[in-house]
PDB file of C-alpha atoms in Angstrom:
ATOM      1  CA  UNK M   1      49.787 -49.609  25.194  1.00 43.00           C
ATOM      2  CA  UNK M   2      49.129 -50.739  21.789  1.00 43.00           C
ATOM      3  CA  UNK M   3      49.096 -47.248  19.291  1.00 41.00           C
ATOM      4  CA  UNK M   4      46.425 -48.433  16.794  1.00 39.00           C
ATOM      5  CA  UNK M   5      43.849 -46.288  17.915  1.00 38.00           C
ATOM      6  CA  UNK M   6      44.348 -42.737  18.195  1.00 35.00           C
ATOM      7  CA  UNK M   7      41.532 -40.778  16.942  1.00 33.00           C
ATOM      8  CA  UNK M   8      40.571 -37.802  18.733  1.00 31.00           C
ATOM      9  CA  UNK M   9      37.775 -38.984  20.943  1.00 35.00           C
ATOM     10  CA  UNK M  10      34.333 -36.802  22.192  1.00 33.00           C
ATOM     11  CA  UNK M  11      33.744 -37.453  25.408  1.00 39.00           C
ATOM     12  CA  UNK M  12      31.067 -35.750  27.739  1.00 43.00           C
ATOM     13  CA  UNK M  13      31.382 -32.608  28.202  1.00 42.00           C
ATOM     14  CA  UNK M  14      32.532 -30.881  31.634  1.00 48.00           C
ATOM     15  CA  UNK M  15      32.264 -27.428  31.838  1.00 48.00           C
ATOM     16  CA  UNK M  16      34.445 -25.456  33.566  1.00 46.00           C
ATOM     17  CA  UNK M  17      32.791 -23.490  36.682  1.00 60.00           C
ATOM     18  CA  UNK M  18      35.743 -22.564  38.997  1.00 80.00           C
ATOM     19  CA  UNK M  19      38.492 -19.679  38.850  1.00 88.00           C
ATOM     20  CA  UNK M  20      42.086 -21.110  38.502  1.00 91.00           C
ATOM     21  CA  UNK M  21      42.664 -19.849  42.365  1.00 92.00           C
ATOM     22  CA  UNK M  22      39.975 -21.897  42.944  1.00 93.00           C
ATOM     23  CA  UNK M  23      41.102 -25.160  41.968  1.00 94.00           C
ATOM     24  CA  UNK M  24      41.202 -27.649  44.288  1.00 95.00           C
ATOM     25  CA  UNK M  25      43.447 -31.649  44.342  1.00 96.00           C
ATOM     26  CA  UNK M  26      40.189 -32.977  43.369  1.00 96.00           C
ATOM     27  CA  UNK M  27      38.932 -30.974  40.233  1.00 92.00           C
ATOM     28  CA  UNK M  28      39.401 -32.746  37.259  1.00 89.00           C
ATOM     29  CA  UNK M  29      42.218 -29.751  35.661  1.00 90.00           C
ATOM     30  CA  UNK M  30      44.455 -29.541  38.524  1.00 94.00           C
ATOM     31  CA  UNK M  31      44.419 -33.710  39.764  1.00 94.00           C
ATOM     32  CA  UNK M  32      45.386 -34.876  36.032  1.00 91.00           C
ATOM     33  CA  UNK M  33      48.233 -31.754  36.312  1.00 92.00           C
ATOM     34  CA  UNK M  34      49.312 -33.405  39.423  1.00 95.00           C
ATOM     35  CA  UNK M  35      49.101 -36.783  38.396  1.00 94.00           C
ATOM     36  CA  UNK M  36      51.131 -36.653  35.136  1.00 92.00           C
ATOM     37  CA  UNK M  37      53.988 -36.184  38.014  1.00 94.00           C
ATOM     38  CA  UNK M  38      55.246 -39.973  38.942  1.00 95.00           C
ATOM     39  CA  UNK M  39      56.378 -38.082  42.324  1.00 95.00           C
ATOM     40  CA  UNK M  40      53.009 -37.815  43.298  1.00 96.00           C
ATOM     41  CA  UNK M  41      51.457 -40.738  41.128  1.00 96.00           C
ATOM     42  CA  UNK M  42      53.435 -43.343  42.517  1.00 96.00           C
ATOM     43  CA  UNK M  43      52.868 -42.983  46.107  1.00 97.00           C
ATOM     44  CA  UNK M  44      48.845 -42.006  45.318  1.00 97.00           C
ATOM     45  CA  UNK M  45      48.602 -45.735  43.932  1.00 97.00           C
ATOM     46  CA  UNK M  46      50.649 -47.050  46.879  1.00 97.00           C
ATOM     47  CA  UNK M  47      48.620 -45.716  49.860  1.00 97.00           C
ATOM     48  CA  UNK M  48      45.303 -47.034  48.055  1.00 96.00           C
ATOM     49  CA  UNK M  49      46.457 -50.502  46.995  1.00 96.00           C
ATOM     50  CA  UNK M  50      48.919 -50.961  50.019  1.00 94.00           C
ATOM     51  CA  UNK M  51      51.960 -52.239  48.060  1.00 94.00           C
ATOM     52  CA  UNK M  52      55.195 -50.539  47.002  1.00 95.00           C
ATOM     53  CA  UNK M  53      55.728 -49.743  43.439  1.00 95.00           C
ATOM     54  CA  UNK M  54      58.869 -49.758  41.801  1.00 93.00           C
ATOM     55  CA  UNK M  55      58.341 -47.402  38.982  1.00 93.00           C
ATOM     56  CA  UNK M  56      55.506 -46.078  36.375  1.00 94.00           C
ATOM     57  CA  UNK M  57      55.072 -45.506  33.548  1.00 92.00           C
ATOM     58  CA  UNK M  58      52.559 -43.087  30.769  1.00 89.00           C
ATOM     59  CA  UNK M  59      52.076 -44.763  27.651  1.00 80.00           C
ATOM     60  CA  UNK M  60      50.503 -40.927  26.568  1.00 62.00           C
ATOM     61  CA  UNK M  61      50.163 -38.092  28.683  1.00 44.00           C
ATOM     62  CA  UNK M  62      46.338 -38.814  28.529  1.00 50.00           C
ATOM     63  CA  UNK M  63      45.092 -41.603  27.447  1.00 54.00           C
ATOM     64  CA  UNK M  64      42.501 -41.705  25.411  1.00 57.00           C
ATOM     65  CA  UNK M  65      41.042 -45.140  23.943  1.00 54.00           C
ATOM     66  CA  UNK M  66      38.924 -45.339  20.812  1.00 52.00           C
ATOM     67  CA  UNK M  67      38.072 -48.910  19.199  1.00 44.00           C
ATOM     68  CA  UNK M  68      36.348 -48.388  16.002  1.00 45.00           C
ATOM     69  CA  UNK M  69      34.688 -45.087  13.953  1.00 42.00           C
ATOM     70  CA  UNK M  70      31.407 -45.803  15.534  1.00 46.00           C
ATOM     71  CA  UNK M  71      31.949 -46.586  19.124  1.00 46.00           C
ATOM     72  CA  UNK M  72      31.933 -44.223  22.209  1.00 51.00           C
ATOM     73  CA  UNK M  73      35.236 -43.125  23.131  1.00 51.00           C
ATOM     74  CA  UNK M  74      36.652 -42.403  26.550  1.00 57.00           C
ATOM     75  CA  UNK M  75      38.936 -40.440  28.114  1.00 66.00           C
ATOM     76  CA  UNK M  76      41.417 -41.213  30.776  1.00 74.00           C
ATOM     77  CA  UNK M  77      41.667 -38.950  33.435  1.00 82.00           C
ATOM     78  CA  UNK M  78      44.760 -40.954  34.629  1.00 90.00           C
ATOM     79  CA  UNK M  79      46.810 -43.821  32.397  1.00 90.00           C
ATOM     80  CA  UNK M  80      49.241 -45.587  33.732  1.00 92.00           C
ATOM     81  CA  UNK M  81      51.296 -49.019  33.848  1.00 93.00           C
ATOM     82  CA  UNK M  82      53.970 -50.461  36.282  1.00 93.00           C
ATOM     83  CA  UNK M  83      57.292 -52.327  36.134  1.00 91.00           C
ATOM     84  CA  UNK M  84      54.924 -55.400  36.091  1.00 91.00           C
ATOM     85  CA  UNK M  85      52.811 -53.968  33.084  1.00 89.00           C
ATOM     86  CA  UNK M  86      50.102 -53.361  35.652  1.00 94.00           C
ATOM     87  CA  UNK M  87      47.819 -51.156  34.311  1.00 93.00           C
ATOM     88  CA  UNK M  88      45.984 -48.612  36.345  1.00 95.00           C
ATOM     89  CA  UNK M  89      43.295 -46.371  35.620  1.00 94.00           C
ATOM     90  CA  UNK M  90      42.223 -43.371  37.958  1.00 95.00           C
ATOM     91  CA  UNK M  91      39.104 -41.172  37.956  1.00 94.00           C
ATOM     92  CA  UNK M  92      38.298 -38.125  39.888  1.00 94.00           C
ATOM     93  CA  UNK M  93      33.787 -38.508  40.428  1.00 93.00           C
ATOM     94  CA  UNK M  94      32.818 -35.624  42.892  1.00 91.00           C
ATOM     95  CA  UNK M  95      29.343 -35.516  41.157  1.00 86.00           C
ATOM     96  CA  UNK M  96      26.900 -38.356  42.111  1.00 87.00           C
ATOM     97  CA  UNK M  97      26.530 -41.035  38.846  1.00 80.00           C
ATOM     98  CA  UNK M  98      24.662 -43.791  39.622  1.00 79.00           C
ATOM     99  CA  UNK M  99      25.818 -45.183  36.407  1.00 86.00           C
ATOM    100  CA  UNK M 100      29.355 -45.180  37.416  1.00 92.00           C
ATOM    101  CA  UNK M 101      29.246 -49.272  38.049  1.00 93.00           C
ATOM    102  CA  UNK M 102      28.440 -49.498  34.143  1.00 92.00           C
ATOM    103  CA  UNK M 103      30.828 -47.071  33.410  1.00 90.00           C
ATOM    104  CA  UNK M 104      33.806 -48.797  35.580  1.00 93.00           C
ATOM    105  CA  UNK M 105      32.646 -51.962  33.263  1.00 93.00           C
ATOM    106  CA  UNK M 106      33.140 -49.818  30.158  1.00 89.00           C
ATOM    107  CA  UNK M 107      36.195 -48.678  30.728  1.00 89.00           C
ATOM    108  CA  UNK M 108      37.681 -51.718  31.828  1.00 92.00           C
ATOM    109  CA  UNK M 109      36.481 -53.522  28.188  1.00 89.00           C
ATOM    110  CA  UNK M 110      37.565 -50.463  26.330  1.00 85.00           C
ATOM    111  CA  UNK M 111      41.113 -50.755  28.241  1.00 87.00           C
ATOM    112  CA  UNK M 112      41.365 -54.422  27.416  1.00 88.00           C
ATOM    113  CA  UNK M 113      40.209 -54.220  23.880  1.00 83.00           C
ATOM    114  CA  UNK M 114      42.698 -51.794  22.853  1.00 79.00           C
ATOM    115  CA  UNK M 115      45.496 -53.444  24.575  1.00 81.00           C
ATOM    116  CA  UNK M 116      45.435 -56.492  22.361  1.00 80.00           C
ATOM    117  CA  UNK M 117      46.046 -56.354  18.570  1.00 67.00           C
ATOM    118  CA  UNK M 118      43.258 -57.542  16.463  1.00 56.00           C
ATOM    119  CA  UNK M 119      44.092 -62.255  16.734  1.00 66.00           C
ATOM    120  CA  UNK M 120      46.692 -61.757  19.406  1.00 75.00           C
ATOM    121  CA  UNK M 121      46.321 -63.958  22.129  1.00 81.00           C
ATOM    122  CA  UNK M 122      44.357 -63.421  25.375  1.00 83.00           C
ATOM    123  CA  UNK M 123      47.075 -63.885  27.578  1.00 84.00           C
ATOM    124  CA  UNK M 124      48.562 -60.972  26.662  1.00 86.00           C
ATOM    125  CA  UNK M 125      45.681 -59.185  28.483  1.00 91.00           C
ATOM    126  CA  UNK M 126      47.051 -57.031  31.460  1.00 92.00           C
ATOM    127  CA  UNK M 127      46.244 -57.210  35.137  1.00 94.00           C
ATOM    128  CA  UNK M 128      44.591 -53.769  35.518  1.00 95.00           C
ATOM    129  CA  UNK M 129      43.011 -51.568  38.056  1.00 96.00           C
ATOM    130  CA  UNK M 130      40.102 -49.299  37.447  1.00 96.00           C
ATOM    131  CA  UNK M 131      40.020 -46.867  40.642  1.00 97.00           C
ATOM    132  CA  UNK M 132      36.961 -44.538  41.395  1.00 97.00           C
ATOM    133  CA  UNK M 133      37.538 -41.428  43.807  1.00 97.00           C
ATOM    134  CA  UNK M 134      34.180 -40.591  44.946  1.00 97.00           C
ATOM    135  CA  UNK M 135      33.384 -37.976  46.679  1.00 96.00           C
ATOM    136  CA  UNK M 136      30.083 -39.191  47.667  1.00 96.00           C
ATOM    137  CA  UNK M 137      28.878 -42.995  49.314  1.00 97.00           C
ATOM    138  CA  UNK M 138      27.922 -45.141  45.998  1.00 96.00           C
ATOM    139  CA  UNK M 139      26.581 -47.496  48.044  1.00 96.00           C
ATOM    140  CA  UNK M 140      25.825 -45.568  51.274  1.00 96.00           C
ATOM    141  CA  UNK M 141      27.334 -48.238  53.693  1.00 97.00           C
ATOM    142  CA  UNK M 142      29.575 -45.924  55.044  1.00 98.00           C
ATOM    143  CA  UNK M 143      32.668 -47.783  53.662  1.00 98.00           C
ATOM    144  CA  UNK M 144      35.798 -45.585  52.082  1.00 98.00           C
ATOM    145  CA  UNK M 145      36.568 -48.141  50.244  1.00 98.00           C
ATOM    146  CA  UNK M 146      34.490 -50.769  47.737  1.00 98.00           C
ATOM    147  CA  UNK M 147      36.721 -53.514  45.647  1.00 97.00           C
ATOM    148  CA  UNK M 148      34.934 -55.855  43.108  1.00 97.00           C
ATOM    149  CA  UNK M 149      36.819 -59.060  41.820  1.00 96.00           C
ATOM    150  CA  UNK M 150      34.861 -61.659  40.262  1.00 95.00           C
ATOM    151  CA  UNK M 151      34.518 -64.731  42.031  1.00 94.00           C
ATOM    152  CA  UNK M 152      32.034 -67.572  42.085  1.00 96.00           C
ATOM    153  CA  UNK M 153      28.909 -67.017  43.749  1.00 96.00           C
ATOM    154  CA  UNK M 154      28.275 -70.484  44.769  1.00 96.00           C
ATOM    155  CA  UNK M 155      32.134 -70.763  46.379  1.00 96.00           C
ATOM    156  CA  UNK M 156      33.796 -67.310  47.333  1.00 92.00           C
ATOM    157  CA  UNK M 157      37.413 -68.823  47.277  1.00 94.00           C
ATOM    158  CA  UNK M 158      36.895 -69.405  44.064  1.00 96.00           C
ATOM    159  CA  UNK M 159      38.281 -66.317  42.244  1.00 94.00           C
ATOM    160  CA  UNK M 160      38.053 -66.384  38.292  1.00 95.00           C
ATOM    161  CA  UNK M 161      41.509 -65.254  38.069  1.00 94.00           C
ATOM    162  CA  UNK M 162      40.651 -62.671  35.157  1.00 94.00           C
ATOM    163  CA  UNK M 163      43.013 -60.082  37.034  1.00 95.00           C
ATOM    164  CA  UNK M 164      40.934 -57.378  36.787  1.00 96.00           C
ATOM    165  CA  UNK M 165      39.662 -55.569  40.148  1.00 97.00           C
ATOM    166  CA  UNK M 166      37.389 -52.247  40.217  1.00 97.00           C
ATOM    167  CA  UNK M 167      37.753 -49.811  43.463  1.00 98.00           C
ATOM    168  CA  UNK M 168      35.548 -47.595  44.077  1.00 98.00           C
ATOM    169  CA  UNK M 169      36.740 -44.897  47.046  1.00 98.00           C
ATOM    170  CA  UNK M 170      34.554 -42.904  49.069  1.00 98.00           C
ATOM    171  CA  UNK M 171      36.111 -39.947  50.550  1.00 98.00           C
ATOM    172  CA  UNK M 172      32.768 -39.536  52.991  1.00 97.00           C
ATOM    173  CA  UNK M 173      33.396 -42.926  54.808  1.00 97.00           C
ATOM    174  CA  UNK M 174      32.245 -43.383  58.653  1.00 97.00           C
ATOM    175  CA  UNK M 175      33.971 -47.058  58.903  1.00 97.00           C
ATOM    176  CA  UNK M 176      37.612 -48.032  60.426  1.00 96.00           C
ATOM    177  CA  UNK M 177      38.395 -50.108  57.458  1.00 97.00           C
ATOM    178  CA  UNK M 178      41.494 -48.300  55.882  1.00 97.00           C
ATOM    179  CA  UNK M 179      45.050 -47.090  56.610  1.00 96.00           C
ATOM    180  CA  UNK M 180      45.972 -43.770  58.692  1.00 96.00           C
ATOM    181  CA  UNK M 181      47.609 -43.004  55.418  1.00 97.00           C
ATOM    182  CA  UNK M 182      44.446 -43.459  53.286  1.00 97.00           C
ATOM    183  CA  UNK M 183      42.237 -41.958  55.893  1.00 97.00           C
ATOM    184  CA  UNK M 184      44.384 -38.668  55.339  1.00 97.00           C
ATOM    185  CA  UNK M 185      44.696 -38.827  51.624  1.00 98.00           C
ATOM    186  CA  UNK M 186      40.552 -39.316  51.175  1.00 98.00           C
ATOM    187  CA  UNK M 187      40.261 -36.736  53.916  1.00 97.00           C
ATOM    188  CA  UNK M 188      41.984 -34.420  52.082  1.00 97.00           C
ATOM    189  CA  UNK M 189      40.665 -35.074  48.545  1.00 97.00           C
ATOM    190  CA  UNK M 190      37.283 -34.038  50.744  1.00 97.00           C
ATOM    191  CA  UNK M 191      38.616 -30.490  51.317  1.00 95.00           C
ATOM    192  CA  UNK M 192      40.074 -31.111  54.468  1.00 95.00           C
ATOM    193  CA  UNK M 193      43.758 -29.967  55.777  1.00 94.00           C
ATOM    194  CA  UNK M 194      46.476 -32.009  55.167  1.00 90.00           C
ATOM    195  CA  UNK M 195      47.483 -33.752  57.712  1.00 87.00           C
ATOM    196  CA  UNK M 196      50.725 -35.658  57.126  1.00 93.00           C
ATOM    197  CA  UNK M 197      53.922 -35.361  54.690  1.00 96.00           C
ATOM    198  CA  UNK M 198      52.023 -37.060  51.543  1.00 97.00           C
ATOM    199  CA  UNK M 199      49.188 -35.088  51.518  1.00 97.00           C
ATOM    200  CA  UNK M 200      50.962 -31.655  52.889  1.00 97.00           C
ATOM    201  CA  UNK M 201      53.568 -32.528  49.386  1.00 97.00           C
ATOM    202  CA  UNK M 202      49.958 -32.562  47.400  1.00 97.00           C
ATOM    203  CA  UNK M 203      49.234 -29.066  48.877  1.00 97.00           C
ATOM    204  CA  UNK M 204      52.595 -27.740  47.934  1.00 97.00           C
ATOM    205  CA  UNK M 205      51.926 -29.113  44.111  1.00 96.00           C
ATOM    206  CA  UNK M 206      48.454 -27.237  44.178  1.00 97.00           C
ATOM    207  CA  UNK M 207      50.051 -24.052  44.975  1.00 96.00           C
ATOM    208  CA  UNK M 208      52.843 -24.547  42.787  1.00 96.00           C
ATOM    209  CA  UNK M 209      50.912 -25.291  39.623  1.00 95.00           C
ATOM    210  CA  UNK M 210      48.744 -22.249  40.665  1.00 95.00           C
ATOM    211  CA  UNK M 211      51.719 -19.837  40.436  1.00 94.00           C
ATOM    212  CA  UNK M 212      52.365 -21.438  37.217  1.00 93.00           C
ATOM    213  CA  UNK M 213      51.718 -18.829  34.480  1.00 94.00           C
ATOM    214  CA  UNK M 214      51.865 -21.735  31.919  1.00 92.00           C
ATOM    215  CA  UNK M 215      49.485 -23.737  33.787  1.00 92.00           C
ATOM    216  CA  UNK M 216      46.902 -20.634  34.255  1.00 92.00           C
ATOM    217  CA  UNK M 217      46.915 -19.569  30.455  1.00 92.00           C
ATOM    218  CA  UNK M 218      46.256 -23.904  29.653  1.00 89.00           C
ATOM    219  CA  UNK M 219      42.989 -23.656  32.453  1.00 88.00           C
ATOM    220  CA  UNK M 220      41.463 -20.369  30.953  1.00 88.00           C
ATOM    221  CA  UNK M 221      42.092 -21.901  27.155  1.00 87.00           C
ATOM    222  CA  UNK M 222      40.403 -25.110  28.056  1.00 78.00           C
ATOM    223  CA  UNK M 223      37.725 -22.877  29.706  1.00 76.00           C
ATOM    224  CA  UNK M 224      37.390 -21.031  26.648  1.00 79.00           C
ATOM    225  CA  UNK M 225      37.220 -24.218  24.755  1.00 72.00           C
ATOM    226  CA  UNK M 226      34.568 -25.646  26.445  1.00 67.00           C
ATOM    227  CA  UNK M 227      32.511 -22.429  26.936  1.00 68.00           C
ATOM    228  CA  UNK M 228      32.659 -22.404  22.990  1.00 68.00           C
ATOM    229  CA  UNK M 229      31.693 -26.289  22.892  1.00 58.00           C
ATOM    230  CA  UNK M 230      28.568 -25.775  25.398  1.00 56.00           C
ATOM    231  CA  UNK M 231      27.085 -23.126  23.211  1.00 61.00           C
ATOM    232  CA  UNK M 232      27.442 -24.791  19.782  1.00 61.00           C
ATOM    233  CA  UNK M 233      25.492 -27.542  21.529  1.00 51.00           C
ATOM    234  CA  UNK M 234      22.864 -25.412  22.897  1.00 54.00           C
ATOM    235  CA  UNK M 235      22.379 -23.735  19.494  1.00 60.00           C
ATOM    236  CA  UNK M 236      22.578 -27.578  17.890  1.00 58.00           C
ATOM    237  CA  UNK M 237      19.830 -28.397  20.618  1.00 58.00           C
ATOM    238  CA  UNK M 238      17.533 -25.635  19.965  1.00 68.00           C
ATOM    239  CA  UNK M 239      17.716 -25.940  16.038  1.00 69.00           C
ATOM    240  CA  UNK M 240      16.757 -29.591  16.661  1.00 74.00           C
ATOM    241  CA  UNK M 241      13.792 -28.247  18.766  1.00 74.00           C
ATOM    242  CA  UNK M 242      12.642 -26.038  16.762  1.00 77.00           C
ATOM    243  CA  UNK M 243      12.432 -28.315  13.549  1.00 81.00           C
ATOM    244  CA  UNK M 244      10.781 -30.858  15.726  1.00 81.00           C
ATOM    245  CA  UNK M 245       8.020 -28.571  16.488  1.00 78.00           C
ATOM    246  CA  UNK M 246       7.764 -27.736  12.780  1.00 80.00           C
ATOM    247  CA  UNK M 247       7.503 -31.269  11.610  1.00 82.00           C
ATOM    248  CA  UNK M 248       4.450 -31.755  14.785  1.00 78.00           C
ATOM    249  CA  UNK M 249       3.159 -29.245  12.813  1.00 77.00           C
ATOM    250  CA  UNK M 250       2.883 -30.300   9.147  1.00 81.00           C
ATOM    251  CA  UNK M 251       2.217 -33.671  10.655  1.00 79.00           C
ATOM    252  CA  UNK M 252      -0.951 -31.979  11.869  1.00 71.00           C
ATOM    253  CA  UNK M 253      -1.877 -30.297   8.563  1.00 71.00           C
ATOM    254  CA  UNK M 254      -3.867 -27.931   9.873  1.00 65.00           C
ATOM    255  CA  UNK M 255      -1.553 -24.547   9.842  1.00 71.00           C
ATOM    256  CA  UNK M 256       0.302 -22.979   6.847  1.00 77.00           C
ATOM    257  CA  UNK M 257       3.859 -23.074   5.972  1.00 77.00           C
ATOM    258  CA  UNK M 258       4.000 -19.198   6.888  1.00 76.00           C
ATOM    259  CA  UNK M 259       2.368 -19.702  10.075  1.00 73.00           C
ATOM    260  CA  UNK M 260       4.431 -23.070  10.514  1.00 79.00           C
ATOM    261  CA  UNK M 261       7.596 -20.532   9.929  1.00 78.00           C
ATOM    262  CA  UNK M 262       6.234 -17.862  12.020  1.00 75.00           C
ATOM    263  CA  UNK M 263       5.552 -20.288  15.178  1.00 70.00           C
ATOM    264  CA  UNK M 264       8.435 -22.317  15.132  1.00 74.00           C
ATOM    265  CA  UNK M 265      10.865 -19.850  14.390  1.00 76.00           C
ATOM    266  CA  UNK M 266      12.437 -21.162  11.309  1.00 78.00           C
ATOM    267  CA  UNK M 267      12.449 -20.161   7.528  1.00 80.00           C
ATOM    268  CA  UNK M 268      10.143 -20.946   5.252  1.00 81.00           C
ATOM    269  CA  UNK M 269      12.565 -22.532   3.244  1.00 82.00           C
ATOM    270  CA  UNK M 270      13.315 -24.681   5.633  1.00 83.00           C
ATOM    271  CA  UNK M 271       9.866 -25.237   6.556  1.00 84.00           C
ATOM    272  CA  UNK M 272       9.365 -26.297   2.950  1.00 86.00           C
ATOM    273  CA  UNK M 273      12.597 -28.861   3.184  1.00 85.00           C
ATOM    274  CA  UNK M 274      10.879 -30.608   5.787  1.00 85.00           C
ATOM    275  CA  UNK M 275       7.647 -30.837   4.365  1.00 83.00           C
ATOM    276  CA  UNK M 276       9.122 -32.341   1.127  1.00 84.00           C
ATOM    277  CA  UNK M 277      10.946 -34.993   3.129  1.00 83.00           C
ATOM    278  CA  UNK M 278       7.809 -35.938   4.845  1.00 78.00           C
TER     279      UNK M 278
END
């Protein structure tokens, strides 16, 4: 993966609400743990897509993917590339996004953009992958799994041969359209016992991360982290707010900049900053 970009990136914000015993495979701390393993990686691509896999590989630990200063960055949950420079991107969704099409799209031109240097050619563009686990129906047709290729509307057959396919899985399916093997893995992502060697191996790794003193003290400083994160933007938020109302205010004319102060709970100083910049 080309190294030109590696700001720090601010992506959206997901607090932390469960214990470390808690965890489960699918919350976002514990499945990017477990997928930084190839062990468990390798054979979690294979029972989705159906093929074998020789190797993988992580061009970082976690990805992250930032273009220019002024775009929005994102973060990987899972990065990774095959023997055939396949690239494959997984994300963990178990709350319901009805933006998540857009967002599949996003990622995929965010992937693509920063795999090519700036005038290199575009057939150095990589087949990819850009995998959804839902834990909810997208498109409530009861499918567990939804895979979008472009192809021509007027002639199916005709596939546009841009290599790039977007899966979106849906761990609540009703329909016979998957593998045993899949069946069990989705089943289990959905909090339900594993059920054969793959998924009973992902069990084991749950537990063992969870005796992991290493792994614990990471979880509760991320929680910390993010705790610390949430309130700076609350307090952001409700200084906004409160010199919004302010500014209503002397837009208004009618009310001093004492009372001004007094009702929107600011200083008169900075009451008067705001009138001046009117």
């Amino acid at each position: 993966m080309n190294k030109k970009n590696e700001n720090v990136a601010v992506t959206e914000l997901k607090p932390v609400v469960k214990g470390f015993e808690e965890l489960e495979f699918k919350d976002d701390f514990m499945f990017g743990v477990i997928m930084r393993n190839p062990r468990y990686c390798k054979p979690f691509l294979e029972t989705i897509l159906g093929i074998k896999i020789s190797n993988i590989k992580y061009p970082k630990t976690q990805e992250t993917i930032d273009i220019t200063a002024n775009s929005k960055s994102v973060r990987l949950d899972v990065y990774v590339e095959d023997e055939k420079d396949t690239v494959y991107n997984i994300e963990m969704q178990v709350t319901i996004n009805k933006n998540l099409p857009k967002r599949a799209r996003y990622y995929q031109g965010m992937i693509d953009l920063n795999i090519l240097e700036k005038g290199e050619d575009y057939k150095n563009l990589k087949r990819s992958f850009v995998i959804f686990i839902c834990t909810f129906d997208l498109f409530g047709k009861g499918r567990h799994i939804y895979t979008f290729e472009n192809r021509c509307l007027q002639d199916y057959e005709i596939d546009l041969g841009d290599e790039t396919t977007k899966i979106i899985l849906n761990t609540k399916g009703t329909m016979d359209d998957v593998s045993t093997e899949m069946k069990n893995l989705l089943d289990y992502i959905d909090g339900q016992a594993s059920s054969d060697k793959f998924t009973k191996e992902l069990e084991t790794a749950v537990k063992t991360i969870k005796d992991n003193e290493r792994w614990r003290v990471e979880y509760m400083t991320l929680e910390m982290r993010e705790k610390e994160l949430l309130e700076q933007g609350m307090e952001y938020g409700m200084e906004q707010g409160m010199e919004q109302t302010a500014l209503r205010m002397l837009q208004v004319g009618e009310l001093s900049v004492e009372k001004i102060a007094l009702y929107s709970g600011l200083d008169i100083e900075k009451v008067l900053e705001l009138k001046n910049n009117l």
